Coordinates of C-alpha atoms and ligand atoms in Angstrom, one line a residue:
X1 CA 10.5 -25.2 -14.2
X2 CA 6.9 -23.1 -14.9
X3 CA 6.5 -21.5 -17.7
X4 CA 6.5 -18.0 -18.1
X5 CA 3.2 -18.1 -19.2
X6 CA 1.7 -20.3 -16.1
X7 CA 3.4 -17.6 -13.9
X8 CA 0.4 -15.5 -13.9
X9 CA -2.1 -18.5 -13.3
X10 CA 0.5 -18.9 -10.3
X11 CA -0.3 -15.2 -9.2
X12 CA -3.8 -15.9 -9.6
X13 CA -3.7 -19.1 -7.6
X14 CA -2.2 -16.8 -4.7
X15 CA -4.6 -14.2 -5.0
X16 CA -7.7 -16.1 -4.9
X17 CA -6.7 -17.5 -2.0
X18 CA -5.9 -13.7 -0.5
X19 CA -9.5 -12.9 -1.3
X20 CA -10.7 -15.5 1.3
X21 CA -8.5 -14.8 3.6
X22 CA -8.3 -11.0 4.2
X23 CA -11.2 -8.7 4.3
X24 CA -13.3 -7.6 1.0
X25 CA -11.9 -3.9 1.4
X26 CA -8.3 -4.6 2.2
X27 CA -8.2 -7.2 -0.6
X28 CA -10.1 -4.6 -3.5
X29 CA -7.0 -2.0 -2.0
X30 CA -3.6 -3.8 -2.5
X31 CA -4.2 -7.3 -4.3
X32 CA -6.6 -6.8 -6.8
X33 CA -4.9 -4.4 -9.0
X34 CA -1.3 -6.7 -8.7
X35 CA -0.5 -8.3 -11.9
X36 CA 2.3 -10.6 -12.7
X37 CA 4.3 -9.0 -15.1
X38 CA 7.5 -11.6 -15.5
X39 CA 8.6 -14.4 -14.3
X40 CA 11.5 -17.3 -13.8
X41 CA 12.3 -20.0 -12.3
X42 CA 12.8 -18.8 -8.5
X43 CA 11.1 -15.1 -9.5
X44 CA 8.3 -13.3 -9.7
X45 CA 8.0 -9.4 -10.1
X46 CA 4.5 -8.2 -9.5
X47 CA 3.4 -4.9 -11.3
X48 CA 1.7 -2.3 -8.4
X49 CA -0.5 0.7 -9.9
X50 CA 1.8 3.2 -7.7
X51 CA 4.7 3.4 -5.8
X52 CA 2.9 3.2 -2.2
X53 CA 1.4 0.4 -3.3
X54 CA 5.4 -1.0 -4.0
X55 CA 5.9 0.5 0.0
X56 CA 3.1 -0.8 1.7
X57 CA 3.2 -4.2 0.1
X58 CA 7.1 -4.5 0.6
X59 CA 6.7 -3.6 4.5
X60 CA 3.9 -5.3 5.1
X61 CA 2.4 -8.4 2.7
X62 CA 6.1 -9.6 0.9
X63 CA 6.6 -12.2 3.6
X64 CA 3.0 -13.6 3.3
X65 CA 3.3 -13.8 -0.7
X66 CA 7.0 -15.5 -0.5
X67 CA 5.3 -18.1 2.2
X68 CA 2.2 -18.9 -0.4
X69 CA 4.4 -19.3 -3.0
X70 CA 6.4 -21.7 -1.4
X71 CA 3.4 -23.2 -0.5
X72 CA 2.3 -23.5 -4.2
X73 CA 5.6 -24.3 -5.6
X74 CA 7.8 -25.8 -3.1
X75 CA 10.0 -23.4 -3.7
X76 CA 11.4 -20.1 -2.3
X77 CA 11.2 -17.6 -4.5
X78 CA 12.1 -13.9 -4.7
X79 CA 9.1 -11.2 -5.3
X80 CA 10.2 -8.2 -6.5
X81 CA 7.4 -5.4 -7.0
X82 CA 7.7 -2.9 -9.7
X83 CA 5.2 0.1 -10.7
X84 CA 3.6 -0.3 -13.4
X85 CA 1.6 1.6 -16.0
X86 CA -2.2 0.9 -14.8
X87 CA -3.3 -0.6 -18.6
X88 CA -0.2 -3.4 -17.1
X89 CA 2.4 -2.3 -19.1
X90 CA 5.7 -1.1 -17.3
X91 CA 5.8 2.5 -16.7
X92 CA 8.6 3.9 -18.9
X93 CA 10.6 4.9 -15.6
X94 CA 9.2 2.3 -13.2
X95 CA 10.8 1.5 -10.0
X96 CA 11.2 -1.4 -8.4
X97 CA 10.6 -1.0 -4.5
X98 CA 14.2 -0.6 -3.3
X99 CA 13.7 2.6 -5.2
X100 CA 11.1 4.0 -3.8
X101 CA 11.1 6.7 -1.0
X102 CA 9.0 8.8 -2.9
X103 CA 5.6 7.8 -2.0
X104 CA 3.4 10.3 -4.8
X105 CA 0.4 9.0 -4.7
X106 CA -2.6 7.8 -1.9
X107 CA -3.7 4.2 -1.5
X108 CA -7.1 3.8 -2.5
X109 CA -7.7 1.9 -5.9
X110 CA -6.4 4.0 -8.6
X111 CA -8.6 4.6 -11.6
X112 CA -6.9 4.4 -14.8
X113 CA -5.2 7.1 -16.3
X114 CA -5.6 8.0 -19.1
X115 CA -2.6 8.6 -21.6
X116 CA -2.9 11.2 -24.3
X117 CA -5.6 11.1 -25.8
X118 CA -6.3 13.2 -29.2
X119 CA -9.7 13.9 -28.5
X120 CA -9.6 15.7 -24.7
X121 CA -5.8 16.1 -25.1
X122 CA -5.1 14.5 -21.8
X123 CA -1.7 13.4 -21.2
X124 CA -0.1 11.7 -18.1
X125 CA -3.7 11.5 -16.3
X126 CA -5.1 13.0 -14.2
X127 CA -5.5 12.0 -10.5
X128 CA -9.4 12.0 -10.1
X129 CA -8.5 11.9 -6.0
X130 CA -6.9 15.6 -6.7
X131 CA -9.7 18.5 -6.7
X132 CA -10.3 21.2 -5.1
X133 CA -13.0 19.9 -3.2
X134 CA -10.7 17.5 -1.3
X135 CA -7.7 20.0 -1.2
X136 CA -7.6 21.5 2.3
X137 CA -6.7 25.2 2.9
X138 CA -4.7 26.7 5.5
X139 CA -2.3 29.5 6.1
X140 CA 0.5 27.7 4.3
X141 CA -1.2 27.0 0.8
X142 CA -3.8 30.0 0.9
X143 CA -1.8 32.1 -1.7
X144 CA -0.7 28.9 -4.0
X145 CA -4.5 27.4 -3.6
X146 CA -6.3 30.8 -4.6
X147 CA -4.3 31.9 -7.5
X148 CA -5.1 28.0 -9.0
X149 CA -8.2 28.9 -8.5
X150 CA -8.3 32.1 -10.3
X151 CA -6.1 30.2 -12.8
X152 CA -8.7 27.5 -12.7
X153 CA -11.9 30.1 -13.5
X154 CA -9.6 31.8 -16.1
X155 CA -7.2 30.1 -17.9
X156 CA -4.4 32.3 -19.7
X157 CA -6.3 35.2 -18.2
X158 CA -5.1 35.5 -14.3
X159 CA -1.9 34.6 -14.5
X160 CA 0.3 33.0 -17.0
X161 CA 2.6 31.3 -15.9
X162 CA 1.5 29.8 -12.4
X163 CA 4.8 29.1 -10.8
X164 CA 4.2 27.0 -7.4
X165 CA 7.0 26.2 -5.4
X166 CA 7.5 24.4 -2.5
X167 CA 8.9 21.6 -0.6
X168 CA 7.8 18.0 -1.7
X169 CA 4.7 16.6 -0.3
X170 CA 3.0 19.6 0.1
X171 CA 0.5 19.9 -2.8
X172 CA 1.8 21.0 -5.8
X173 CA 1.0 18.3 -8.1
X174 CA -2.4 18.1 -6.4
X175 CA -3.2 21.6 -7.2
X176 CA -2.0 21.4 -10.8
X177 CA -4.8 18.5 -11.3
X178 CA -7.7 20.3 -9.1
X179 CA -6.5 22.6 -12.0
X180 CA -7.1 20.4 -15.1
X181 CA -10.1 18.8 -13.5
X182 CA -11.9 22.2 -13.0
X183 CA -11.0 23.8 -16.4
X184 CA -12.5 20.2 -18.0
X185 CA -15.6 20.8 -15.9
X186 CA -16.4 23.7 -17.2
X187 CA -15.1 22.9 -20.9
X188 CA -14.9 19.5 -21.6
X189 CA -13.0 19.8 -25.0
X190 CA -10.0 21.6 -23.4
X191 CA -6.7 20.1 -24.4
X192 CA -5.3 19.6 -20.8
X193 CA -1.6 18.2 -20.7
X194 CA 0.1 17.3 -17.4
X195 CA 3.0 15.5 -17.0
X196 CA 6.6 15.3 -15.3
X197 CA 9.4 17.3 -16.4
X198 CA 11.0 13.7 -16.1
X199 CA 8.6 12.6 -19.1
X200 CA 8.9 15.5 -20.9
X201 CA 12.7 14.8 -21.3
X202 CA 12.3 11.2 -21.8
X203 CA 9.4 11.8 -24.8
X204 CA 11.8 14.6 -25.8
X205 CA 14.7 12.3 -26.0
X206 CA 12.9 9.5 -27.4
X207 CA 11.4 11.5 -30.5
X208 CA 15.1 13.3 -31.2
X209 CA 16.0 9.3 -31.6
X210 CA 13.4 8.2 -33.7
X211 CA 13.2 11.4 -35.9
X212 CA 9.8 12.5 -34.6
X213 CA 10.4 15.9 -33.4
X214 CA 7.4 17.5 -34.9
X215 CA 5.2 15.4 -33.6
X216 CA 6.2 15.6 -30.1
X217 CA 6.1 19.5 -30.9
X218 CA 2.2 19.3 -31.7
X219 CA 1.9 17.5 -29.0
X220 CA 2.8 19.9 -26.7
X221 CA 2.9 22.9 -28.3
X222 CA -1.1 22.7 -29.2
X223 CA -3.0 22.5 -26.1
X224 CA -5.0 24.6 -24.3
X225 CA -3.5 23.7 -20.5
X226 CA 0.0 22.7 -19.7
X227 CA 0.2 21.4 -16.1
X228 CA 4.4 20.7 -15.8
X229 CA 5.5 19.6 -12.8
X230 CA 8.9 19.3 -11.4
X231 CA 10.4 21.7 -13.8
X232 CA 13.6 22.1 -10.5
X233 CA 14.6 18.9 -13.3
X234 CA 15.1 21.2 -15.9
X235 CA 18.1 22.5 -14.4
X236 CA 21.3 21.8 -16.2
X237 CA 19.9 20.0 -18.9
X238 CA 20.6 22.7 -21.9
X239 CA 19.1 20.8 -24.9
X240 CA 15.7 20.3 -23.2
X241 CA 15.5 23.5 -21.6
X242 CA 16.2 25.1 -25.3
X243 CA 13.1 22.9 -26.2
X244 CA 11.2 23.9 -23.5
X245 CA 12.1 27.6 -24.2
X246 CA 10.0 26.9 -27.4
X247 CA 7.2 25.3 -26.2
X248 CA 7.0 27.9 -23.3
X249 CA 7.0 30.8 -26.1
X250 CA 4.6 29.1 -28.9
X251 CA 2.3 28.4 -25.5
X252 CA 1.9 31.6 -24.0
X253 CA 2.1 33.7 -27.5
X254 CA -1.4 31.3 -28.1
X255 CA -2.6 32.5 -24.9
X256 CA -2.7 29.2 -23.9
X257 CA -2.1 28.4 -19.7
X258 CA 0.9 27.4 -18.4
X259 CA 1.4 25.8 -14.6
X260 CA 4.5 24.9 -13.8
X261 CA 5.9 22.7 -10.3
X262 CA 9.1 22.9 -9.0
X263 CA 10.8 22.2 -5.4
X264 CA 12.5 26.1 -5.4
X265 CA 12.2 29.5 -6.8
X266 CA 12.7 29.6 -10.4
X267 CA 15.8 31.5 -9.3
X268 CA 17.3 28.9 -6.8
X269 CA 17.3 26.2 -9.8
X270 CA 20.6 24.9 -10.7
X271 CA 22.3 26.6 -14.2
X272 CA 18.7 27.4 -15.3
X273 CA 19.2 29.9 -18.1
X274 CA 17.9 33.5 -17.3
X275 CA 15.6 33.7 -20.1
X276 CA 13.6 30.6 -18.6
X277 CA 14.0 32.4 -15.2
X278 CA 12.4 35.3 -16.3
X279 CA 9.6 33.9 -18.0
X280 CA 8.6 31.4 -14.8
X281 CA 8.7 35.0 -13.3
X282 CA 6.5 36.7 -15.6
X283 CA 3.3 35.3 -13.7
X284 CA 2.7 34.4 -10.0
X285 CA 5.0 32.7 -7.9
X286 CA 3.0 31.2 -5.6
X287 CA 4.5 29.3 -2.8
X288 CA 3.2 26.2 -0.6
X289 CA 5.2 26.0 2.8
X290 CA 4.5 23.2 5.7
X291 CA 1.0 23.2 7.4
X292 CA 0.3 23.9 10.8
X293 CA -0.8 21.6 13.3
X294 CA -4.3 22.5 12.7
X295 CA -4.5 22.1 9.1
X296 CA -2.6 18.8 9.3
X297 CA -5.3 17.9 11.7
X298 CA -8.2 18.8 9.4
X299 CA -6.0 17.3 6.4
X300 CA -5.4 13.9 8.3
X301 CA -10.0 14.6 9.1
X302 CA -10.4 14.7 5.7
X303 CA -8.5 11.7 4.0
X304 CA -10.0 9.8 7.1
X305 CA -13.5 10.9 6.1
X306 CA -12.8 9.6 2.4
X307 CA -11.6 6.6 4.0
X308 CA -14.4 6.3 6.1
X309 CA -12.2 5.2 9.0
X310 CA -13.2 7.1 12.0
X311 CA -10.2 8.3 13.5
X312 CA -9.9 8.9 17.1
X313 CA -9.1 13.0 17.9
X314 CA -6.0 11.8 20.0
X315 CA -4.3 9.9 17.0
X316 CA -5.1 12.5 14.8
X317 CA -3.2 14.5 17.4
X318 CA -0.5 12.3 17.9
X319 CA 0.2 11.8 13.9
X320 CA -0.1 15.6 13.3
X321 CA 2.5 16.6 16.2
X322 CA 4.4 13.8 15.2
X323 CA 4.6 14.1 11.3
X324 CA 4.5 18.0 10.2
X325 CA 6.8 18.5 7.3
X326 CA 5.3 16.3 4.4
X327 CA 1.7 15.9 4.0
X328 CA 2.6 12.8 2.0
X329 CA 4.4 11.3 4.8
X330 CA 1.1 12.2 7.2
X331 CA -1.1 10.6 4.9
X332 CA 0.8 7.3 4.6
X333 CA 0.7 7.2 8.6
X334 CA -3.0 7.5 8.6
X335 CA -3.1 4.5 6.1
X336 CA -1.3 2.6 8.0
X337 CA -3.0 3.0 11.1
X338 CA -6.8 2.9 9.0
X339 CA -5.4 -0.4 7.1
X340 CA -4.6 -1.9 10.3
X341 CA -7.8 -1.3 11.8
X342 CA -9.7 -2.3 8.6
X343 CA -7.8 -5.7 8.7
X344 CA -8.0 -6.2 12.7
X345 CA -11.7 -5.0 12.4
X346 CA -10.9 -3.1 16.1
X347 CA -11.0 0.4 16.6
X348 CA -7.5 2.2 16.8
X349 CA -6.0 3.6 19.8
X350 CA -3.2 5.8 20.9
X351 CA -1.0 2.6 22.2
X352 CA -1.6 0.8 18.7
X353 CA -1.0 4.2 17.2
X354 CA 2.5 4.3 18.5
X355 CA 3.1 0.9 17.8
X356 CA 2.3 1.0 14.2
X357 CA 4.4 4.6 13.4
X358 CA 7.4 3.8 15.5
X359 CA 9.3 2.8 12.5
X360 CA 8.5 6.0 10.7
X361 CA 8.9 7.9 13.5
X362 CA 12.4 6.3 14.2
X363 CA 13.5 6.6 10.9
X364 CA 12.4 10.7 11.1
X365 CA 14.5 11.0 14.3
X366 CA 17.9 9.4 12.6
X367 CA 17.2 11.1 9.2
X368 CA 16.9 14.5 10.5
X369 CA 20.3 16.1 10.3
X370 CA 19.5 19.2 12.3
X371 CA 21.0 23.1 11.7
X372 CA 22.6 22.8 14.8
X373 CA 24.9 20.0 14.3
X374 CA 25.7 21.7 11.0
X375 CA 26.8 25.1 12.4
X376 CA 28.7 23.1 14.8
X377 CA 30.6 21.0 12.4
X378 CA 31.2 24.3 10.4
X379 CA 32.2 26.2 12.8
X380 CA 35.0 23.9 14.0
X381 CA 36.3 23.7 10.4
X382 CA 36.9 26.8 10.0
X383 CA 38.1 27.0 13.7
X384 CA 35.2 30.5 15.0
X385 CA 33.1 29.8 17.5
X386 CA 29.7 28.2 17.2
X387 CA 28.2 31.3 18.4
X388 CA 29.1 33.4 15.4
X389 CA 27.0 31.6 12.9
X390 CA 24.2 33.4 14.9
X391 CA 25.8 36.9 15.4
X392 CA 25.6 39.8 13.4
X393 CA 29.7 39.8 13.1
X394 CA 30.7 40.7 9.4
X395 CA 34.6 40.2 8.6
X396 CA 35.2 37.6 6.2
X397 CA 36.4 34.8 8.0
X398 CA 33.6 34.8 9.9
X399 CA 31.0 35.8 7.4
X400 CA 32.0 33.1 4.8
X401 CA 31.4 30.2 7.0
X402 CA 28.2 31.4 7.8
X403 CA 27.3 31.4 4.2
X404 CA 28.8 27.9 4.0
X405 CA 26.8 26.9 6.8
X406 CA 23.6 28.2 5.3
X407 CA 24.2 26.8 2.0
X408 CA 25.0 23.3 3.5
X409 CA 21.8 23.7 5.3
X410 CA 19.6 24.5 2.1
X411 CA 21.3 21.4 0.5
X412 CA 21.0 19.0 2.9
X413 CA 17.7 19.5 5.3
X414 CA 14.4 20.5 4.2
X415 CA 14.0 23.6 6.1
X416 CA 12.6 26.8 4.7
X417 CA 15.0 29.9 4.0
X418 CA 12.8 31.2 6.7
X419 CA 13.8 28.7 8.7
X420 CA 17.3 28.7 7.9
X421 CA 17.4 32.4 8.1
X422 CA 15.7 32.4 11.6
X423 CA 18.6 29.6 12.7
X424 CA 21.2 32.0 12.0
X425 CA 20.1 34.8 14.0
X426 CA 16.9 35.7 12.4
X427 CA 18.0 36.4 9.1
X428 CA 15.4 36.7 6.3
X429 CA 14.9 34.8 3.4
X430 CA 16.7 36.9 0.7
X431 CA 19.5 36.6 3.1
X432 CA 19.6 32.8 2.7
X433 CA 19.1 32.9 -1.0
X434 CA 22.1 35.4 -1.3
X435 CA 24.3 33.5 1.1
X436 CA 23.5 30.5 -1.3
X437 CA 24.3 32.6 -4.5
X438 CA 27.6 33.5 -3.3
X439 CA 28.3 30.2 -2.4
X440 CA 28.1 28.8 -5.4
X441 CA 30.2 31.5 -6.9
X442 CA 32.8 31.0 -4.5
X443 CA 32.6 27.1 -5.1
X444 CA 32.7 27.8 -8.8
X445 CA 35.7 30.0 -8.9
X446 CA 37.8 28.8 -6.0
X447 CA 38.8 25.2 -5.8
X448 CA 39.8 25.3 -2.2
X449 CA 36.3 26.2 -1.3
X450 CA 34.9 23.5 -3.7
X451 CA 36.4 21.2 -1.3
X452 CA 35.7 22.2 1.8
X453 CA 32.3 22.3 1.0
X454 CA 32.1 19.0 -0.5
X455 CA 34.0 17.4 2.4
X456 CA 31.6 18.7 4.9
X457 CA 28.6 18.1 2.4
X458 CA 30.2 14.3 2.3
X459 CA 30.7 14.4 6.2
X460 CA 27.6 15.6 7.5
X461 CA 25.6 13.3 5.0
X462 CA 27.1 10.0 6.7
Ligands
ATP501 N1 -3.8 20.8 1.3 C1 -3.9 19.5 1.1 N2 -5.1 19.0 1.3 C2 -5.3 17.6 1.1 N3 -4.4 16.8 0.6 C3 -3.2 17.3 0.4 C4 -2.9 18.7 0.6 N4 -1.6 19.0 0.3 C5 -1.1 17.8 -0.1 N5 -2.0 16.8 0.0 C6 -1.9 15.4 -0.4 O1 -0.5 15.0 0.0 C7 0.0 14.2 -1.0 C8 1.3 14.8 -1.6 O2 0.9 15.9 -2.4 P1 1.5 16.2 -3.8 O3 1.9 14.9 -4.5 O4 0.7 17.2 -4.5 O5 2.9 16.9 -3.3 P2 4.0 17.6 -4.2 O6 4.2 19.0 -3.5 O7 3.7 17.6 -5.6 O8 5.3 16.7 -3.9 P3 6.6 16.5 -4.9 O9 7.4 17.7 -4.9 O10 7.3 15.4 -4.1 O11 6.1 16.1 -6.2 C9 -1.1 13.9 -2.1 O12 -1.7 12.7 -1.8 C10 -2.0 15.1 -1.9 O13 -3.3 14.8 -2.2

């Protein structure tokens, strides 16, 4: 039985022998920065820098590590992949890859990030891939991308908070660190913090248990920046949200900048309590919505350019028509296709193209429950005719299913409430958010509806 210490001399073994057999840049961009992190007899989890990394190793190199392994050891043995904090220690909320849908950051080598440091007050790090140099405007992001800007030139000055909003993928956290980077250009010694609402709770928690609640108040409380993203995760979590109330106050009463992330309105987030509401209002809401085709093309340019992969105008085509809600997603295509050619050493072509993103593209198709199968489904529960969730009709019976439908709709797809509205008989946005209000109240007050919503929440997720 090895040791647990000659497990990473096993690793080792295996990737020395990957570094003669695959190409110098393929090699530098998913097996170098593996380490072995534990080990037994018939396992082997591998620490990745990032949660692609956990993807694109999973989909595409597991099978050839399990077959060198068995080469080495005789034995097969299960590889399990886990993200990892880049100085090799676990990440305090790693996931293993079965966990990971969420692919947050791109695939190049990763520099390290820094943790919080005293000195520049960097916490969390700082993606040095995410400026504003490589951040692509277009019609969708203009607003959000400008005010960071301003935000960016003038911290505390422009507008305190910065409240960006928008589905995920789209940019958020990548503007919040074009933010940090450009305030630290022009003043090196700012105290920039960014980091997750997730680690913000977790620290939060952590220092309540080990009695260390005024440290984790300096901490936070005394910097010049803080970049908070995901704050949608504040929702019903009273005890953090009361501590966030404070930070938020002893922040902006310093005239220190606030940017905050979240996947909705400050207003849309569940049992949020009005006097954080309020104050995420106080600045600019800025939101990001889906790109065009023609920025996704220039996006998918861009990355290809950092690359350098030289990407063919009819598969930038094809990804961009093909992939358009999640700039994320778009991005992990054109990996896949520049890794491919990168490890081929051909050039790539619409055929291969298609080959390589039919799995993606499947798993789009079957994923995406559309509005009209959810009107229809609605409609025959509550026994009106598909056509009214489009109409203008008002009585009740009709008009509460509609709301259902449009609630069940903001839960379950990714559509924007101008989207949704313009399903249900163009409708505008406040429409949706007020159909979703009264929802909730309903669901809230009357058990009945509770239920029916849940059941068709339950039926339509299958
Ligand atoms: N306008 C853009 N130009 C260039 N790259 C972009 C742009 N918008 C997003 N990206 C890239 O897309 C990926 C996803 O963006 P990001 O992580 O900022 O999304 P997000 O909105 O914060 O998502 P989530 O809500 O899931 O946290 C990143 O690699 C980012 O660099």
């Amino acid at each position: 039985m090895p040791s647990v210490s000659s497990s990473p001399s096993l690793w080792e073994t295996v990737k020395s022998d990957f570094k003669t057999l695959f190409p110098e840049d393929v090699f530098k961009l998913w097996f170098e920065p593996i380490v072995c992190v534990e080990s037994a007899e018939d396992s082997l989890t591998l620490g990745v820098p990032n949660d692609f990394a956990a993807i694109w190793i999973n989909d595409n190199y597991l099978d050839l590590i399990v077959q060198r392994l068995r080469l080495s050891t005789g034995r097969l043995m299960t590889v399990k992949l886990k993200k990892v904090d880049l100085d090799g220690s676990s990440a305090p909320f790693a996931s293993t890859t079965d966990a990971g849908s969420r692919i947050k950051t791109t695939a190049a080598p990763v520099r390290r990030a820094p943790r919080y440091d005293e000195k520049t007050g960097i916490a969390g790090g700082l993606n040095p891939r995410n400026t504003f140099e490589t951040f692509v405007v277009g019609n969708n992001n203009q607003m959000a991308h400008a005010a960071a800007m301003a935000v960016a030139q003038a911290p505390a000055q422009a507008y305190n908070p910065l409240f960006i909003y928008g589905d995920t993928g789209l940019g958020k956290t990548h503007l919040m660190h074009a933010i940090g980077h450009a305030i630290l250009k022009n003043n090196p010694h700012a105290k920039i913090a960014y980091l997750s609402t997730e680690k913000f709770t977790n620290e939060f928690i952590q220092a309540l248990q080990e009695n260390a609640l005024p440290k984790f108040r300096q901490r936070y409380r005394h910097v010049d920046v803080l970049l908070l993203d995901d704050v949608q995760f504040l929702g019903n979590k009273e005890r953090i949200q009361e501590e966030f109330f404070h930070t938020f106050n002893d922040l902006f009463e310093s005239s220190k900048q606030i940017v905050l992330s979240s996947d909705r309105r400050a207003s849309e987030i569940e049992k949020l309590e009005a006097r954080l509401v309020s104050r995420f209002e106080w600045g600019l809401p800025a939101d990001i919505q889906a790109p065009d085709f023609e920025t996704r093309v220039a996006i998918l340019r861009t990355k290809a350019a950092t690359l350098k992969f030289e990407l063919p105008p009819g598969v930038a085509t094809f990804i961009a028509q093909n992939i358009s809600k999640n700039i994320r997603r778009l991005e992990g295509a054109l990996i896949k296709v520049a890794s491919y050619s990168s490890l081929t050493g051909k050039p790539i072509d619409l055929a291969t193209t298609e080959m390589l993103l039919q799995d993606v593209l499947m798993e789009q198709a079957q994923n995406q429950l559309t509005i009209e199968t959810i009107q229809k489904r609605v409609a025959d529960h509550y026994q009106i005719r598909h056509s009214d969730m489009t109409s203008k009709r008002r009585p009740n019976n009709i008009a509460i299913p509609r709301q259902i439908a449009m609630y069940i709709t903001r839960t379950l797809t990714k559509h924007s409430l101008q989207e949704i509205g313009d399903a249900y008989g163009g409708r505008d946005h406040g429409t949706v958010i007020h159909a979703c209000k009264a929802v909730d109240n309903m669901m809230e007050q009357d058990a009945s509806v509770r239920g029916s919503v849940e059941f068709l929440k339950a039926q339509l997720s299958r």
